[in-house]
mmCIF file with all atom_site columns, C-alpha atoms in Angstrom:
data_model
loop_
_atom_site.group_PDB
_atom_site.id
_atom_site.type_symbol
_atom_site.label_atom_id
_atom_site.label_alt_id
_atom_site.label_comp_id
_atom_site.label_asym_id
_atom_site.label_entity_id
_atom_site.label_seq_id
_atom_site.pdbx_PDB_ins_code
_atom_site.Cartn_x
_atom_site.Cartn_y
_atom_site.Cartn_z
_atom_site.occupancy
_atom_site.B_iso_or_equiv
_atom_site.pdbx_formal_charge
_atom_site.auth_seq_id
_atom_site.auth_comp_id
_atom_site.auth_asym_id
_atom_site.auth_atom_id
_atom_site.pdbx_PDB_model_num
ATOM 1   C CA . ASP A 1 1   ? 19.109  0.876   5.537   1.00 0.00 ? 1   ASP A CA 1
ATOM 2   C CA . ALA A 1 2   ? 17.363  -2.329  6.600   1.00 0.00 ? 2   ALA A CA 1
ATOM 3   C CA . GLY A 1 3   ? 13.911  -1.187  5.636   1.00 0.00 ? 3   GLY A CA 1
ATOM 4   C CA . VAL A 1 4   ? 10.745  -1.975  7.574   1.00 0.00 ? 4   VAL A CA 1
ATOM 5   C CA . ILE A 1 5   ? 11.146  -5.301  9.344   1.00 0.00 ? 5   ILE A CA 1
ATOM 6   C CA . GLN A 1 6   ? 8.176   -7.489  10.157  1.00 0.00 ? 6   GLN A CA 1
ATOM 7   C CA . SER A 1 7   ? 7.929   -10.753 12.026  1.00 0.00 ? 7   SER A CA 1
ATOM 8   C CA . PRO A 1 8   ? 6.876   -13.444 11.739  1.00 0.00 ? 8   PRO A CA 1
ATOM 9   C CA . ARG A 1 9   ? 6.769   -13.764 7.931   1.00 0.00 ? 9   ARG A CA 1
ATOM 10  C CA . HIS A 1 10  ? 4.331   -16.630 8.194   1.00 0.00 ? 10  HIS A CA 1
ATOM 11  C CA . GLU A 1 11  ? 2.064   -17.695 11.017  1.00 0.00 ? 11  GLU A CA 1
ATOM 12  C CA . VAL A 1 12  ? -0.369  -20.574 11.093  1.00 0.00 ? 12  VAL A CA 1
ATOM 13  C CA . THR A 1 13  ? -2.558  -20.830 14.145  1.00 0.00 ? 13  THR A CA 1
ATOM 14  C CA . GLU A 1 14  ? -5.823  -22.285 15.304  1.00 0.00 ? 14  GLU A CA 1
ATOM 15  C CA . MET A 1 15  ? -9.015  -20.381 15.862  1.00 0.00 ? 15  MET A CA 1
ATOM 16  C CA . GLY A 1 16  ? -9.144  -18.860 19.325  1.00 0.00 ? 16  GLY A CA 1
ATOM 17  C CA . GLN A 1 17  ? -5.402  -18.451 19.722  1.00 0.00 ? 17  GLN A CA 1
ATOM 18  C CA . GLU A 1 18  ? -3.693  -15.129 20.299  1.00 0.00 ? 18  GLU A CA 1
ATOM 19  C CA . VAL A 1 19  ? -1.592  -13.770 17.455  1.00 0.00 ? 19  VAL A CA 1
ATOM 20  C CA . THR A 1 20  ? 1.039   -11.047 17.807  1.00 0.00 ? 20  THR A CA 1
ATOM 21  C CA . LEU A 1 21  ? 2.616   -9.441  14.771  1.00 0.00 ? 21  LEU A CA 1
ATOM 22  C CA . ARG A 1 22  ? 5.674   -7.241  15.138  1.00 0.00 ? 22  ARG A CA 1
ATOM 23  C CA . CYS A 1 23  ? 7.096   -4.338  13.221  1.00 0.00 ? 23  CYS A CA 1
ATOM 24  C CA . LYS A 1 24  ? 10.273  -2.291  13.325  1.00 0.00 ? 24  LYS A CA 1
ATOM 25  C CA . PRO A 1 25  ? 9.928   0.891   11.246  1.00 0.00 ? 25  PRO A CA 1
ATOM 26  C CA . ILE A 1 26  ? 12.759  2.623   9.436   1.00 0.00 ? 26  ILE A CA 1
ATOM 27  C CA . SER A 1 27  ? 14.863  4.690   11.807  1.00 0.00 ? 27  SER A CA 1
ATOM 28  C CA . GLY A 1 28  ? 13.870  8.356   11.685  1.00 0.00 ? 28  GLY A CA 1
ATOM 29  C CA . HIS A 1 29  ? 10.376  7.713   10.371  1.00 0.00 ? 29  HIS A CA 1
ATOM 30  C CA . ASN A 1 30  ? 7.689   9.144   12.619  1.00 0.00 ? 30  ASN A CA 1
ATOM 31  C CA . SER A 1 31  ? 4.560   7.612   11.125  1.00 0.00 ? 31  SER A CA 1
ATOM 32  C CA . LEU A 1 32  ? 3.634   3.943   11.228  1.00 0.00 ? 32  LEU A CA 1
ATOM 33  C CA . PHE A 1 33  ? 0.752   2.168   9.558   1.00 0.00 ? 33  PHE A CA 1
ATOM 34  C CA . TRP A 1 34  ? -0.771  -1.293  9.800   1.00 0.00 ? 34  TRP A CA 1
ATOM 35  C CA . TYR A 1 35  ? -2.546  -2.568  6.682   1.00 0.00 ? 35  TYR A CA 1
ATOM 36  C CA . ARG A 1 36  ? -4.365  -5.796  5.927   1.00 0.00 ? 36  ARG A CA 1
ATOM 37  C CA . GLN A 1 37  ? -4.472  -7.279  2.440   1.00 0.00 ? 37  GLN A CA 1
ATOM 38  C CA . THR A 1 38  ? -6.975  -9.888  1.262   1.00 0.00 ? 38  THR A CA 1
ATOM 39  C CA . MET A 1 39  ? -8.198  -10.939 -2.161  1.00 0.00 ? 39  MET A CA 1
ATOM 40  C CA . MET A 1 40  ? -11.743 -9.932  -1.328  1.00 0.00 ? 40  MET A CA 1
ATOM 41  C CA . ARG A 1 41  ? -11.146 -6.526  0.255   1.00 0.00 ? 41  ARG A CA 1
ATOM 42  C CA . GLY A 1 42  ? -7.782  -5.457  -1.148  1.00 0.00 ? 42  GLY A CA 1
ATOM 43  C CA . LEU A 1 43  ? -5.587  -3.257  1.025   1.00 0.00 ? 43  LEU A CA 1
ATOM 44  C CA . GLU A 1 44  ? -7.236  -1.868  4.158   1.00 0.00 ? 44  GLU A CA 1
ATOM 45  C CA . LEU A 1 45  ? -5.721  0.616   6.593   1.00 0.00 ? 45  LEU A CA 1
ATOM 46  C CA . LEU A 1 46  ? -6.199  -0.705  10.126  1.00 0.00 ? 46  LEU A CA 1
ATOM 47  C CA . ILE A 1 47  ? -4.459  1.899   12.267  1.00 0.00 ? 47  ILE A CA 1
ATOM 48  C CA . TYR A 1 48  ? -2.042  4.775   11.960  1.00 0.00 ? 48  TYR A CA 1
ATOM 49  C CA . PHE A 1 49  ? 0.455   6.105   14.541  1.00 0.00 ? 49  PHE A CA 1
ATOM 50  C CA . ASN A 1 50  ? 2.208   9.441   14.489  1.00 0.00 ? 50  ASN A CA 1
ATOM 51  C CA . ASN A 1 51  ? 5.096   9.977   16.915  1.00 0.00 ? 51  ASN A CA 1
ATOM 52  C CA . ASN A 1 52  ? 4.070   6.750   18.677  1.00 0.00 ? 52  ASN A CA 1
ATOM 53  C CA . VAL A 1 53  ? 0.535   7.999   19.309  1.00 0.00 ? 53  VAL A CA 1
ATOM 54  C CA . PRO A 1 54  ? -2.448  6.249   17.682  1.00 0.00 ? 54  PRO A CA 1
ATOM 55  C CA . ILE A 1 55  ? -4.142  8.841   15.502  1.00 0.00 ? 55  ILE A CA 1
ATOM 56  C CA . ASP A 1 56  ? -6.769  6.866   13.619  1.00 0.00 ? 56  ASP A CA 1
ATOM 57  C CA . ASP A 1 57  ? -7.887  3.352   14.502  1.00 0.00 ? 57  ASP A CA 1
ATOM 58  C CA . SER A 1 58  ? -11.196 3.488   12.692  1.00 0.00 ? 58  SER A CA 1
ATOM 59  C CA . GLY A 1 59  ? -10.073 0.682   10.400  1.00 0.00 ? 59  GLY A CA 1
ATOM 60  C CA . MET A 1 60  ? -9.546  -1.805  13.211  1.00 0.00 ? 60  MET A CA 1
ATOM 61  C CA . PRO A 1 61  ? -12.187 -4.460  12.566  1.00 0.00 ? 61  PRO A CA 1
ATOM 62  C CA . GLU A 1 62  ? -13.336 -5.058  16.132  1.00 0.00 ? 62  GLU A CA 1
ATOM 63  C CA . ASP A 1 63  ? -12.256 -5.300  19.745  1.00 0.00 ? 63  ASP A CA 1
ATOM 64  C CA . ARG A 1 64  ? -10.324 -8.476  19.063  1.00 0.00 ? 64  ARG A CA 1
ATOM 65  C CA . PHE A 1 65  ? -7.702  -6.324  17.333  1.00 0.00 ? 65  PHE A CA 1
ATOM 66  C CA . SER A 1 66  ? -5.328  -4.058  19.252  1.00 0.00 ? 66  SER A CA 1
ATOM 67  C CA . ALA A 1 67  ? -2.142  -2.239  18.307  1.00 0.00 ? 67  ALA A CA 1
ATOM 68  C CA . LYS A 1 68  ? 0.581   -0.613  20.364  1.00 0.00 ? 68  LYS A CA 1
ATOM 69  C CA . MET A 1 69  ? 3.644   1.444   19.708  1.00 0.00 ? 69  MET A CA 1
ATOM 70  C CA . PRO A 1 70  ? 5.623   1.654   22.968  1.00 0.00 ? 70  PRO A CA 1
ATOM 71  C CA . ASN A 1 71  ? 8.531   3.457   21.302  1.00 0.00 ? 71  ASN A CA 1
ATOM 72  C CA . ALA A 1 72  ? 9.661   4.853   17.963  1.00 0.00 ? 72  ALA A CA 1
ATOM 73  C CA . SER A 1 73  ? 11.278  1.612   16.867  1.00 0.00 ? 73  SER A CA 1
ATOM 74  C CA . PHE A 1 74  ? 8.654   -1.002  17.632  1.00 0.00 ? 74  PHE A CA 1
ATOM 75  C CA . SER A 1 75  ? 4.980   -1.728  17.120  1.00 0.00 ? 75  SER A CA 1
ATOM 76  C CA . THR A 1 76  ? 2.733   -4.741  17.630  1.00 0.00 ? 76  THR A CA 1
ATOM 77  C CA . LEU A 1 77  ? -0.612  -5.772  16.221  1.00 0.00 ? 77  LEU A CA 1
ATOM 78  C CA . LYS A 1 78  ? -2.429  -8.298  18.359  1.00 0.00 ? 78  LYS A CA 1
ATOM 79  C CA . ILE A 1 79  ? -5.472  -10.418 17.539  1.00 0.00 ? 79  ILE A CA 1
ATOM 80  C CA . GLN A 1 80  ? -7.153  -12.149 20.453  1.00 0.00 ? 80  GLN A CA 1
ATOM 81  C CA . PRO A 1 81  ? -8.963  -14.432 19.911  1.00 0.00 ? 81  PRO A CA 1
ATOM 82  C CA . SER A 1 82  ? -8.153  -15.084 16.269  1.00 0.00 ? 82  SER A CA 1
ATOM 83  C CA . GLU A 1 83  ? -10.762 -16.262 13.776  1.00 0.00 ? 83  GLU A CA 1
ATOM 84  C CA . PRO A 1 84  ? -10.468 -17.848 10.300  1.00 0.00 ? 84  PRO A CA 1
ATOM 85  C CA . ARG A 1 85  ? -11.723 -14.622 8.691   1.00 0.00 ? 85  ARG A CA 1
ATOM 86  C CA . ASP A 1 86  ? -8.617  -12.865 10.048  1.00 0.00 ? 86  ASP A CA 1
ATOM 87  C CA . SER A 1 87  ? -6.492  -14.824 7.578   1.00 0.00 ? 87  SER A CA 1
ATOM 88  C CA . ALA A 1 88  ? -4.678  -12.249 5.463   1.00 0.00 ? 88  ALA A CA 1
ATOM 89  C CA . VAL A 1 89  ? -1.323  -10.640 4.832   1.00 0.00 ? 89  VAL A CA 1
ATOM 90  C CA . TYR A 1 90  ? -0.663  -7.905  7.364   1.00 0.00 ? 90  TYR A CA 1
ATOM 91  C CA . PHE A 1 91  ? 1.669   -5.129  6.288   1.00 0.00 ? 91  PHE A CA 1
ATOM 92  C CA . CYS A 1 92  ? 3.441   -2.584  8.395   1.00 0.00 ? 92  CYS A CA 1
ATOM 93  C CA . ALA A 1 93  ? 4.594   0.610   6.695   1.00 0.00 ? 93  ALA A CA 1
ATOM 94  C CA . SER A 1 94  ? 6.399   3.720   7.861   1.00 0.00 ? 94  SER A CA 1
ATOM 95  C CA . SER A 1 95  ? 6.893   7.183   6.446   1.00 0.00 ? 95  SER A CA 1
ATOM 96  C CA . PRO A 1 96  ? 9.283   10.018  7.240   1.00 0.00 ? 96  PRO A CA 1
ATOM 97  C CA . PRO A 1 97  ? 8.308   13.416  8.653   1.00 0.00 ? 97  PRO A CA 1
ATOM 98  C CA . LEU A 1 98  ? 6.871   15.861  6.135   1.00 0.00 ? 98  LEU A CA 1
ATOM 99  C CA . ARG A 1 99  ? 9.497   18.478  5.352   1.00 0.00 ? 99  ARG A CA 1
ATOM 100 C CA . LEU A 1 100 ? 7.285   20.700  3.270   1.00 0.00 ? 100 LEU A CA 1
ATOM 101 C CA . ALA A 1 101 ? 3.592   21.421  3.230   1.00 0.00 ? 101 ALA A CA 1
ATOM 102 C CA . GLY A 1 102 ? 1.891   19.122  0.785   1.00 0.00 ? 102 GLY A CA 1
ATOM 103 C CA . GLU A 1 103 ? 4.819   16.758  0.534   1.00 0.00 ? 103 GLU A CA 1
ATOM 104 C CA . GLY A 1 104 ? 4.533   13.198  1.492   1.00 0.00 ? 104 GLY A CA 1
ATOM 105 C CA . GLY A 1 105 ? 2.588   10.090  0.779   1.00 0.00 ? 105 GLY A CA 1
ATOM 106 C CA . GLU A 1 106 ? 5.490   7.761   0.231   1.00 0.00 ? 106 GLU A CA 1
ATOM 107 C CA . LEU A 1 107 ? 5.106   4.711   2.398   1.00 0.00 ? 107 LEU A CA 1
ATOM 108 C CA . PHE A 1 108 ? 7.861   2.198   2.961   1.00 0.00 ? 108 PHE A CA 1
ATOM 109 C CA . PHE A 1 109 ? 6.340   -1.245  3.359   1.00 0.00 ? 109 PHE A CA 1
ATOM 110 C CA . GLY A 1 110 ? 7.629   -4.296  5.108   1.00 0.00 ? 110 GLY A CA 1
ATOM 111 C CA . GLU A 1 111 ? 7.417   -7.670  3.409   1.00 0.00 ? 111 GLU A CA 1
ATOM 112 C CA . GLY A 1 112 ? 4.290   -8.577  5.343   1.00 0.00 ? 112 GLY A CA 1
ATOM 113 C CA . SER A 1 113 ? 3.186   -11.262 7.768   1.00 0.00 ? 113 SER A CA 1
ATOM 114 C CA . ARG A 1 114 ? 1.002   -13.927 6.199   1.00 0.00 ? 114 ARG A CA 1
ATOM 115 C CA . LEU A 1 115 ? -1.482  -15.135 8.794   1.00 0.00 ? 115 LEU A CA 1
ATOM 116 C CA . THR A 1 116 ? -3.528  -18.300 8.402   1.00 0.00 ? 116 THR A CA 1
ATOM 117 C CA . VAL A 1 117 ? -6.116  -19.083 11.056  1.00 0.00 ? 117 VAL A CA 1
ATOM 118 C CA . LEU A 1 118 ? -7.458  -22.629 10.847  1.00 0.00 ? 118 LEU A CA 1
ATOM 119 C CA . GLY B 2 1   ? -14.904 9.422   0.209   1.00 0.00 ? 1   GLY B CA 1
ATOM 120 C CA . GLU B 2 2   ? -12.486 8.874   -2.584  1.00 0.00 ? 2   GLU B CA 1
ATOM 121 C CA . ASP B 2 3   ? -13.127 5.982   -4.947  1.00 0.00 ? 3   ASP B CA 1
ATOM 122 C CA . VAL B 2 4   ? -10.270 4.612   -7.052  1.00 0.00 ? 4   VAL B CA 1
ATOM 123 C CA . GLU B 2 5   ? -11.006 2.092   -9.795  1.00 0.00 ? 5   GLU B CA 1
ATOM 124 C CA . GLN B 2 6   ? -8.608  -0.146  -11.671 1.00 0.00 ? 6   GLN B CA 1
ATOM 125 C CA . SER B 2 7   ? -9.068  -3.159  -13.886 1.00 0.00 ? 7   SER B CA 1
ATOM 126 C CA . LEU B 2 8   ? -7.946  -6.309  -12.136 1.00 0.00 ? 8   LEU B CA 1
ATOM 127 C CA . PHE B 2 9   ? -5.850  -8.008  -14.812 1.00 0.00 ? 9   PHE B CA 1
ATOM 128 C CA . LEU B 2 10  ? -3.646  -7.146  -17.778 1.00 0.00 ? 10  LEU B CA 1
ATOM 129 C CA . SER B 2 11  ? -1.537  -9.474  -19.925 1.00 0.00 ? 11  SER B CA 1
ATOM 130 C CA . VAL B 2 12  ? 1.071   -8.339  -22.435 1.00 0.00 ? 12  VAL B CA 1
ATOM 131 C CA . ARG B 2 13  ? 3.844   -9.903  -24.465 1.00 0.00 ? 13  ARG B CA 1
ATOM 132 C CA . GLU B 2 14  ? 7.445   -9.275  -23.505 1.00 0.00 ? 14  GLU B CA 1
ATOM 133 C CA . GLY B 2 15  ? 8.742   -6.249  -25.388 1.00 0.00 ? 15  GLY B CA 1
ATOM 134 C CA . ASP B 2 16  ? 5.306   -4.703  -25.866 1.00 0.00 ? 16  ASP B CA 1
ATOM 135 C CA . SER B 2 17  ? 4.073   -1.629  -24.013 1.00 0.00 ? 17  SER B CA 1
ATOM 136 C CA . SER B 2 18  ? 1.746   -1.995  -21.040 1.00 0.00 ? 18  SER B CA 1
ATOM 137 C CA . VAL B 2 19  ? -0.837  0.593   -20.114 1.00 0.00 ? 19  VAL B CA 1
ATOM 138 C CA . ILE B 2 20  ? -2.475  0.396   -16.714 1.00 0.00 ? 20  ILE B CA 1
ATOM 139 C CA . ASN B 2 21  ? -5.444  2.674   -16.188 1.00 0.00 ? 21  ASN B CA 1
ATOM 140 C CA . CYS B 2 22  ? -7.026  4.204   -13.118 1.00 0.00 ? 22  CYS B CA 1
ATOM 141 C CA . THR B 2 23  ? -10.080 6.406   -12.611 1.00 0.00 ? 23  THR B CA 1
ATOM 142 C CA . TYR B 2 24  ? -10.965 8.306   -9.481  1.00 0.00 ? 24  TYR B CA 1
ATOM 143 C CA . THR B 2 25  ? -13.797 10.397  -8.149  1.00 0.00 ? 25  THR B CA 1
ATOM 144 C CA . ASP B 2 26  ? -12.306 13.070  -5.876  1.00 0.00 ? 26  ASP B CA 1
ATOM 145 C CA . SER B 2 27  ? -10.611 15.901  -7.740  1.00 0.00 ? 27  SER B CA 1
ATOM 146 C CA . SER B 2 28  ? -8.923  17.309  -4.628  1.00 0.00 ? 28  SER B CA 1
ATOM 147 C CA . SER B 2 29  ? -6.099  14.798  -4.779  1.00 0.00 ? 29  SER B CA 1
ATOM 148 C CA . THR B 2 30  ? -2.755  16.540  -4.798  1.00 0.00 ? 30  THR B CA 1
ATOM 149 C CA . TYR B 2 31  ? -0.441  13.605  -5.340  1.00 0.00 ? 31  TYR B CA 1
ATOM 150 C CA . LEU B 2 32  ? -1.119  10.538  -7.443  1.00 0.00 ? 32  LEU B CA 1
ATOM 151 C CA . TYR B 2 33  ? 1.127   7.531   -7.077  1.00 0.00 ? 33  TYR B CA 1
ATOM 152 C CA . TRP B 2 34  ? 1.843   4.192   -8.640  1.00 0.00 ? 34  TRP B CA 1
ATOM 153 C CA . TYR B 2 35  ? 3.016   1.496   -6.279  1.00 0.00 ? 35  TYR B CA 1
ATOM 154 C CA . LYS B 2 36  ? 4.314   -1.908  -7.386  1.00 0.00 ? 36  LYS B CA 1
ATOM 155 C CA . GLN B 2 37  ? 3.914   -5.141  -5.436  1.00 0.00 ? 37  GLN B CA 1
ATOM 156 C CA . GLU B 2 38  ? 6.018   -8.092  -6.525  1.00 0.00 ? 38  GLU B CA 1
ATOM 157 C CA . PRO B 2 39  ? 4.953   -11.602 -5.464  1.00 0.00 ? 39  PRO B CA 1
ATOM 158 C CA . GLY B 2 40  ? 5.447   -12.218 -1.762  1.00 0.00 ? 40  GLY B CA 1
ATOM 159 C CA . ALA B 2 41  ? 6.641   -8.689  -1.097  1.00 0.00 ? 41  ALA B CA 1
ATOM 160 C CA . GLY B 2 42  ? 5.372   -5.385  0.199   1.00 0.00 ? 42  GLY B CA 1
ATOM 161 C CA . LEU B 2 43  ? 4.430   -2.415  -1.939  1.00 0.00 ? 43  LEU B CA 1
ATOM 162 C CA . GLN B 2 44  ? 7.119   -0.114  -3.319  1.00 0.00 ? 44  GLN B CA 1
ATOM 163 C CA . LEU B 2 45  ? 6.670   3.361   -4.681  1.00 0.00 ? 45  LEU B CA 1
ATOM 164 C CA . LEU B 2 46  ? 7.274   3.260   -8.426  1.00 0.00 ? 46  LEU B CA 1
ATOM 165 C CA . THR B 2 47  ? 6.557   6.818   -9.479  1.00 0.00 ? 47  THR B CA 1
ATOM 166 C CA . TYR B 2 48  ? 4.257   9.730   -8.735  1.00 0.00 ? 48  TYR B CA 1
ATOM 167 C CA . ILE B 2 49  ? 2.841   12.846  -10.319 1.00 0.00 ? 49  ILE B CA 1
ATOM 168 C CA . PHE B 2 50  ? 1.649   16.127  -8.870  1.00 0.00 ? 50  PHE B CA 1
ATOM 169 C CA . SER B 2 51  ? -1.889  17.161  -9.723  1.00 0.00 ? 51  SER B CA 1
ATOM 170 C CA . ASN B 2 52  ? -0.650  20.260  -11.549 1.00 0.00 ? 52  ASN B CA 1
ATOM 171 C CA . MET B 2 53  ? 1.201   18.112  -14.096 1.00 0.00 ? 53  MET B CA 1
ATOM 172 C CA . ASP B 2 54  ? -0.146  16.315  -17.149 1.00 0.00 ? 54  ASP B CA 1
ATOM 173 C CA . MET B 2 55  ? 2.717   13.962  -17.784 1.00 0.00 ? 55  MET B CA 1
ATOM 174 C CA . LYS B 2 56  ? 5.813   12.604  -16.158 1.00 0.00 ? 56  LYS B CA 1
ATOM 175 C CA . GLN B 2 57  ? 8.419   10.401  -17.777 1.00 0.00 ? 57  GLN B CA 1
ATOM 176 C CA . ASP B 2 58  ? 10.958  8.319   -15.919 1.00 0.00 ? 58  ASP B CA 1
ATOM 177 C CA . GLN B 2 59  ? 12.978  5.949   -18.092 1.00 0.00 ? 59  GLN B CA 1
ATOM 178 C CA . ARG B 2 60  ? 10.548  3.247   -19.276 1.00 0.00 ? 60  ARG B CA 1
ATOM 179 C CA . LEU B 2 61  ? 7.674   4.691   -17.268 1.00 0.00 ? 61  LEU B CA 1
ATOM 180 C CA . THR B 2 62  ? 5.270   7.368   -18.459 1.00 0.00 ? 62  THR B CA 1
ATOM 181 C CA . VAL B 2 63  ? 2.502   8.676   -16.228 1.00 0.00 ? 63  VAL B CA 1
ATOM 182 C CA . LEU B 2 64  ? -0.366  10.572  -17.819 1.00 0.00 ? 64  LEU B CA 1
ATOM 183 C CA . LEU B 2 65  ? -2.925  12.542  -15.835 1.00 0.00 ? 65  LEU B CA 1
ATOM 184 C CA . ASN B 2 66  ? -6.202  13.772  -17.313 1.00 0.00 ? 66  ASN B CA 1
ATOM 185 C CA . LYS B 2 67  ? -7.748  15.851  -14.558 1.00 0.00 ? 67  LYS B CA 1
ATOM 186 C CA . LYS B 2 68  ? -10.867 16.638  -16.553 1.00 0.00 ? 68  LYS B CA 1
ATOM 187 C CA . ASP B 2 69  ? -11.703 12.961  -16.940 1.00 0.00 ? 69  ASP B CA 1
ATOM 188 C CA . LYS B 2 70  ? -10.156 12.040  -13.567 1.00 0.00 ? 70  LYS B CA 1
ATOM 189 C CA . HIS B 2 71  ? -8.027  9.446   -15.286 1.00 0.00 ? 71  HIS B CA 1
ATOM 190 C CA . LEU B 2 72  ? -4.478  8.363   -14.480 1.00 0.00 ? 72  LEU B CA 1
ATOM 191 C CA . SER B 2 73  ? -2.439  5.914   -16.498 1.00 0.00 ? 73  SER B CA 1
ATOM 192 C CA . LEU B 2 74  ? 0.921   4.207   -16.248 1.00 0.00 ? 74  LEU B CA 1
ATOM 193 C CA . ARG B 2 75  ? 2.666   3.162   -19.411 1.00 0.00 ? 75  ARG B CA 1
ATOM 194 C CA . ILE B 2 76  ? 5.586   0.761   -19.249 1.00 0.00 ? 76  ILE B CA 1
ATOM 195 C CA . ALA B 2 77  ? 7.639   0.663   -22.441 1.00 0.00 ? 77  ALA B CA 1
ATOM 196 C CA . ASP B 2 78  ? 9.430   -2.509  -23.537 1.00 0.00 ? 78  ASP B CA 1
ATOM 197 C CA . THR B 2 79  ? 7.746   -4.563  -20.818 1.00 0.00 ? 79  THR B CA 1
ATOM 198 C CA . GLN B 2 80  ? 9.942   -7.239  -19.299 1.00 0.00 ? 80  GLN B CA 1
ATOM 199 C CA . THR B 2 81  ? 9.105   -10.395 -17.351 1.00 0.00 ? 81  THR B CA 1
ATOM 200 C CA . GLY B 2 82  ? 10.441  -8.678  -14.252 1.00 0.00 ? 82  GLY B CA 1
ATOM 201 C CA . ASP B 2 83  ? 7.630   -6.147  -14.578 1.00 0.00 ? 83  ASP B CA 1
ATOM 202 C CA . SER B 2 84  ? 5.093   -8.849  -13.703 1.00 0.00 ? 84  SER B CA 1
ATOM 203 C CA . ALA B 2 85  ? 3.529   -7.593  -10.482 1.00 0.00 ? 85  ALA B CA 1
ATOM 204 C CA . ILE B 2 86  ? 0.456   -5.903  -9.052  1.00 0.00 ? 86  ILE B CA 1
ATOM 205 C CA . TYR B 2 87  ? 0.312   -2.168  -9.714  1.00 0.00 ? 87  TYR B CA 1
ATOM 206 C CA . PHE B 2 88  ? -1.662  0.061   -7.364  1.00 0.00 ? 88  PHE B CA 1
ATOM 207 C CA . CYS B 2 89  ? -3.014  3.460   -8.218  1.00 0.00 ? 89  CYS B CA 1
ATOM 208 C CA . VAL B 2 90  ? -2.893  5.546   -5.020  1.00 0.00 ? 90  VAL B CA 1
ATOM 209 C CA . LEU B 2 91  ? -4.224  9.013   -4.356  1.00 0.00 ? 91  LEU B CA 1
ATOM 210 C CA . ALA B 2 92  ? -3.337  11.438  -1.602  1.00 0.00 ? 92  ALA B CA 1
ATOM 211 C CA . LEU B 2 93  ? -5.734  14.136  -0.496  1.00 0.00 ? 93  LEU B CA 1
ATOM 212 C CA . SER B 2 94  ? -4.748  17.771  -0.472  1.00 0.00 ? 94  SER B CA 1
ATOM 213 C CA . SER B 2 95  ? -2.555  17.553  2.603   1.00 0.00 ? 95  SER B CA 1
ATOM 214 C CA . GLY B 2 96  ? -0.361  15.020  0.900   1.00 0.00 ? 96  GLY B CA 1
ATOM 215 C CA . SER B 2 97  ? -0.079  13.133  4.139   1.00 0.00 ? 97  SER B CA 1
ATOM 216 C CA . ALA B 2 98  ? 0.564   9.432   3.979   1.00 0.00 ? 98  ALA B CA 1
ATOM 217 C CA . ARG B 2 99  ? -2.331  8.854   6.323   1.00 0.00 ? 99  ARG B CA 1
ATOM 218 C CA . GLN B 2 100 ? -4.796  10.081  3.727   1.00 0.00 ? 100 GLN B CA 1
ATOM 219 C CA . LEU B 2 101 ? -3.902  7.708   0.953   1.00 0.00 ? 101 LEU B CA 1
ATOM 220 C CA . THR B 2 102 ? -6.596  5.877   -0.967  1.00 0.00 ? 102 THR B CA 1
ATOM 221 C CA . PHE B 2 103 ? -5.518  2.692   -2.718  1.00 0.00 ? 103 PHE B CA 1
ATOM 222 C CA . GLY B 2 104 ? -7.070  1.198   -5.818  1.00 0.00 ? 104 GLY B CA 1
ATOM 223 C CA . SER B 2 105 ? -7.677  -2.534  -5.945  1.00 0.00 ? 105 SER B CA 1
ATOM 224 C CA . GLY B 2 106 ? -4.522  -3.142  -7.946  1.00 0.00 ? 106 GLY B CA 1
ATOM 225 C CA . THR B 2 107 ? -3.945  -4.418  -11.489 1.00 0.00 ? 107 THR B CA 1
ATOM 226 C CA . GLN B 2 108 ? -2.183  -7.739  -11.867 1.00 0.00 ? 108 GLN B CA 1
ATOM 227 C CA . LEU B 2 109 ? 0.213   -7.386  -14.821 1.00 0.00 ? 109 LEU B CA 1
ATOM 228 C CA . THR B 2 110 ? 1.339   -10.631 -16.393 1.00 0.00 ? 110 THR B CA 1
ATOM 229 C CA . VAL B 2 111 ? 4.139   -10.478 -18.944 1.00 0.00 ? 111 VAL B CA 1
ATOM 230 C CA . LEU B 2 112 ? 4.159   -13.405 -21.324 1.00 0.00 ? 112 LEU B CA 1
ATOM 231 C CA . PRO B 2 113 ? 7.429   -14.544 -22.934 1.00 0.00 ? 113 PRO B CA 1
#
């Protein structure tokens, strides 16, 4: 199993540029999450998809952020235009379907995309 | 909402035991997890405990849950340099769904030789 695959691993860009981060979840997982990690704010949930449908995007900072999941094996997180305060490590995670009531909670994380906006 | 508190840093000598503590506010959590994040990597599930348990042991790891005090701890016996990482206390609400996880701020464990 390849695990959750994210790209790029590192991105350095200038303020105002568009940034697209990509994620391939583990095959068979039906939930996908985008998190942002910074020293100041820790780990923040940005958006959550279930069966390719966005369920909760209340963590998305503002309209500059958008996320899509066109199919079960691919998701993107886009920032347009980017700002220096968007600098962070962005994690994608996936989880399998719940088999039993009350089961769950294990997330499988990718290695993250470290974004630096100058 | 749920509030999960952890101390930010812990240093121990190699071979000693490490104890990482976590306190929380919402008693409806059903699952309580410890995730580990090694440098430059994503988080990995280390162990978990159901809310109806007091203790769980898994090799060098011991998880203790005190529901009355809303306190969770992770003890690592015979700590090794490879245990140096950030450890996150994570709580799941009653549904147990991954979408309802609340993460603590993480405790940076440094193991000194």
